Amino acid sequence: MAQYQPGEDLGGAGSGGFTVGRLLEKLAPVIGEPVTSQGLISALYTLRGETLGGLLPGVSFPRGADRRRVNLCIVPTTIRGGAFVAHDPAEGFVCAPDWKPT
């Protein structure tokens, strides 16, 4: 961000794109060639509590249809000065009280 958007706020769509890029970087060795949707899905199933060094709260993609406990975390935001900002930047992710990464 400092190189390509100096002085701009961090976050938003760019942060989501960056995080997805880092996730694909991690999964690339197990996706296989040629890259297919099924290869990507199978690679996601290998993740267990993945944080990407703190970019994510600890995500897993278990097999099966029940996705209710996959990720119950958010980063609370508020509107300040006409822009979305983290409610408490020091707080980071806030998860459901009994949620644990699987």
mmCIF file of C-alpha atoms in Angstrom:
data_model
loop_
_atom_site.group_PDB
_atom_site.id
_atom_site.type_symbol
_atom_site.label_atom_id
_atom_site.label_comp_id
_atom_site.label_asym_id
_atom_site.label_seq_id
_atom_site.Cartn_x
_atom_site.Cartn_y
_atom_site.Cartn_z
ATOM 1 C CA MET A 1 0.000 0.000 0.000
ATOM 2 C CA ALA A 2 2.815 2.400 0.863
ATOM 3 C CA GLN A 3 4.270 1.955 -2.626
ATOM 4 C CA TYR A 4 1.102 2.014 -4.731
ATOM 5 C CA GLN A 5 -1.350 4.041 -2.622
ATOM 6 C CA PRO A 6 0.795 6.199 -0.312
ATOM 7 C CA GLY A 7 -1.196 7.984 2.356
ATOM 8 C CA GLU A 8 -4.411 6.072 1.652
ATOM 9 C CA ASP A 9 -6.379 4.225 4.323
ATOM 10 C CA LEU A 10 -5.584 0.552 4.759
ATOM 11 C CA GLY A 11 -8.476 -1.869 4.425
ATOM 12 C CA GLY A 12 -11.479 -2.109 2.162
ATOM 13 C CA ALA A 13 -11.570 -4.081 -1.070
ATOM 14 C CA GLY A 14 -7.791 -3.966 -1.428
ATOM 15 C CA SER A 15 -7.265 -5.749 1.866
ATOM 16 C CA GLY A 16 -9.708 -8.472 0.875
ATOM 17 C CA GLY A 17 -7.956 -8.947 -2.458
ATOM 18 C CA PHE A 18 -4.568 -9.064 -0.746
ATOM 19 C CA THR A 19 -5.770 -11.672 1.746
ATOM 20 C CA VAL A 20 -7.260 -13.850 -0.990
ATOM 21 C CA GLY A 21 -3.984 -13.550 -2.903
ATOM 22 C CA ARG A 22 -2.014 -14.688 0.158
ATOM 23 C CA LEU A 23 -4.421 -17.596 0.606
ATOM 24 C CA LEU A 24 -3.950 -18.655 -3.024
ATOM 25 C CA GLU A 25 -0.190 -18.330 -2.573
ATOM 26 C CA LYS A 26 -0.362 -20.746 0.364
ATOM 27 C CA LEU A 27 -2.618 -23.176 -1.505
ATOM 28 C CA ALA A 28 -0.766 -23.100 -4.845
ATOM 29 C CA PRO A 29 1.474 -26.083 -4.054
ATOM 30 C CA VAL A 30 -1.525 -28.326 -3.329
ATOM 31 C CA ILE A 31 -4.020 -27.082 -5.948
ATOM 32 C CA GLY A 32 -2.425 -29.100 -8.732
ATOM 33 C CA GLU A 33 -2.129 -28.669 -12.485
ATOM 34 C CA PRO A 34 -4.129 -27.769 -14.396
ATOM 35 C CA VAL A 35 -5.881 -25.452 -11.947
ATOM 36 C CA THR A 36 -9.530 -26.462 -11.608
ATOM 37 C CA SER A 37 -12.401 -25.527 -9.333
ATOM 38 C CA GLN A 38 -12.254 -28.983 -7.756
ATOM 39 C CA GLY A 39 -8.510 -28.652 -7.197
ATOM 40 C CA LEU A 40 -9.048 -25.343 -5.398
ATOM 41 C CA ILE A 41 -11.854 -26.772 -3.263
ATOM 42 C CA SER A 42 -9.742 -29.806 -2.348
ATOM 43 C CA ALA A 43 -6.863 -27.497 -1.391
ATOM 44 C CA LEU A 44 -9.172 -25.444 0.867
ATOM 45 C CA TYR A 45 -10.095 -28.648 2.709
ATOM 46 C CA THR A 46 -6.435 -28.972 3.785
ATOM 47 C CA LEU A 47 -6.584 -25.788 5.888
ATOM 48 C CA ARG A 48 -6.992 -26.117 9.669
ATOM 49 C CA GLY A 49 -7.168 -22.928 11.710
ATOM 50 C CA GLU A 50 -5.191 -20.994 9.078
ATOM 51 C CA THR A 51 -4.413 -17.400 10.101
ATOM 52 C CA LEU A 52 -1.992 -16.385 7.335
ATOM 53 C CA GLY A 53 0.143 -14.778 10.025
ATOM 54 C CA GLY A 54 -2.753 -12.841 11.559
ATOM 55 C CA LEU A 55 -4.628 -11.792 8.417
ATOM 56 C CA LEU A 56 -7.409 -14.259 9.240
ATOM 57 C CA PRO A 57 -8.876 -15.306 12.590
ATOM 58 C CA GLY A 58 -8.142 -19.008 12.003
ATOM 59 C CA VAL A 59 -10.189 -20.526 9.197
ATOM 60 C CA SER A 60 -10.875 -24.112 8.198
ATOM 61 C CA PHE A 61 -12.950 -25.526 5.392
ATOM 62 C CA PRO A 62 -14.298 -28.841 6.663
ATOM 63 C CA ARG A 63 -15.954 -31.277 4.303
ATOM 64 C CA GLY A 64 -19.712 -31.600 4.605
ATOM 65 C CA ALA A 65 -22.698 -29.330 4.341
ATOM 66 C CA ASP A 66 -22.669 -27.842 7.860
ATOM 67 C CA ARG A 67 -20.912 -24.473 7.646
ATOM 68 C CA ARG A 68 -22.444 -22.922 10.779
ATOM 69 C CA ARG A 69 -19.206 -23.039 12.794
ATOM 70 C CA VAL A 70 -16.597 -22.394 10.101
ATOM 71 C CA ASN A 71 -15.824 -18.778 11.022
ATOM 72 C CA LEU A 72 -17.815 -16.809 13.567
ATOM 73 C CA CYS A 73 -15.517 -13.782 13.732
ATOM 74 C CA ILE A 74 -15.836 -10.201 12.573
ATOM 75 C CA VAL A 75 -13.916 -6.948 12.745
ATOM 76 C CA PRO A 76 -16.462 -4.464 14.104
ATOM 77 C CA THR A 77 -16.628 -1.243 12.118
ATOM 78 C CA THR A 78 -18.210 2.121 12.577
ATOM 79 C CA ILE A 79 -18.677 5.183 10.380
ATOM 80 C CA ARG A 80 -16.475 8.085 11.361
ATOM 81 C CA GLY A 81 -16.103 11.180 9.208
ATOM 82 C CA GLY A 82 -18.112 9.542 6.441
ATOM 83 C CA ALA A 83 -15.848 6.481 6.213
ATOM 84 C CA PHE A 84 -15.905 2.961 7.611
ATOM 85 C CA VAL A 85 -13.214 2.487 10.262
ATOM 86 C CA ALA A 86 -12.421 -0.276 12.727
ATOM 87 C CA HIS A 87 -14.449 0.246 15.898
ATOM 88 C CA ASP A 88 -11.360 -0.400 18.009
ATOM 89 C CA PRO A 89 -8.253 -1.011 15.875
ATOM 90 C CA ALA A 90 -6.424 -2.534 18.857
ATOM 91 C CA GLU A 91 -9.207 -5.095 19.320
ATOM 92 C CA GLY A 92 -8.924 -6.791 15.911
ATOM 93 C CA PHE A 93 -11.089 -9.858 15.388
ATOM 94 C CA VAL A 94 -14.050 -10.416 17.683
ATOM 95 C CA CYS A 95 -15.348 -13.983 17.734
ATOM 96 C CA ALA A 96 -18.430 -15.668 19.158
ATOM 97 C CA PRO A 97 -17.718 -16.571 22.807
ATOM 98 C CA ASP A 98 -17.511 -20.325 22.272
ATOM 99 C CA TRP A 99 -15.979 -20.279 18.770
ATOM 100 C CA LYS A 100 -12.623 -21.956 18.249
ATOM 101 C CA PRO A 101 -10.888 -22.489 14.906
ATOM 102 C CA THR A 102 -11.256 -26.084 13.754
#
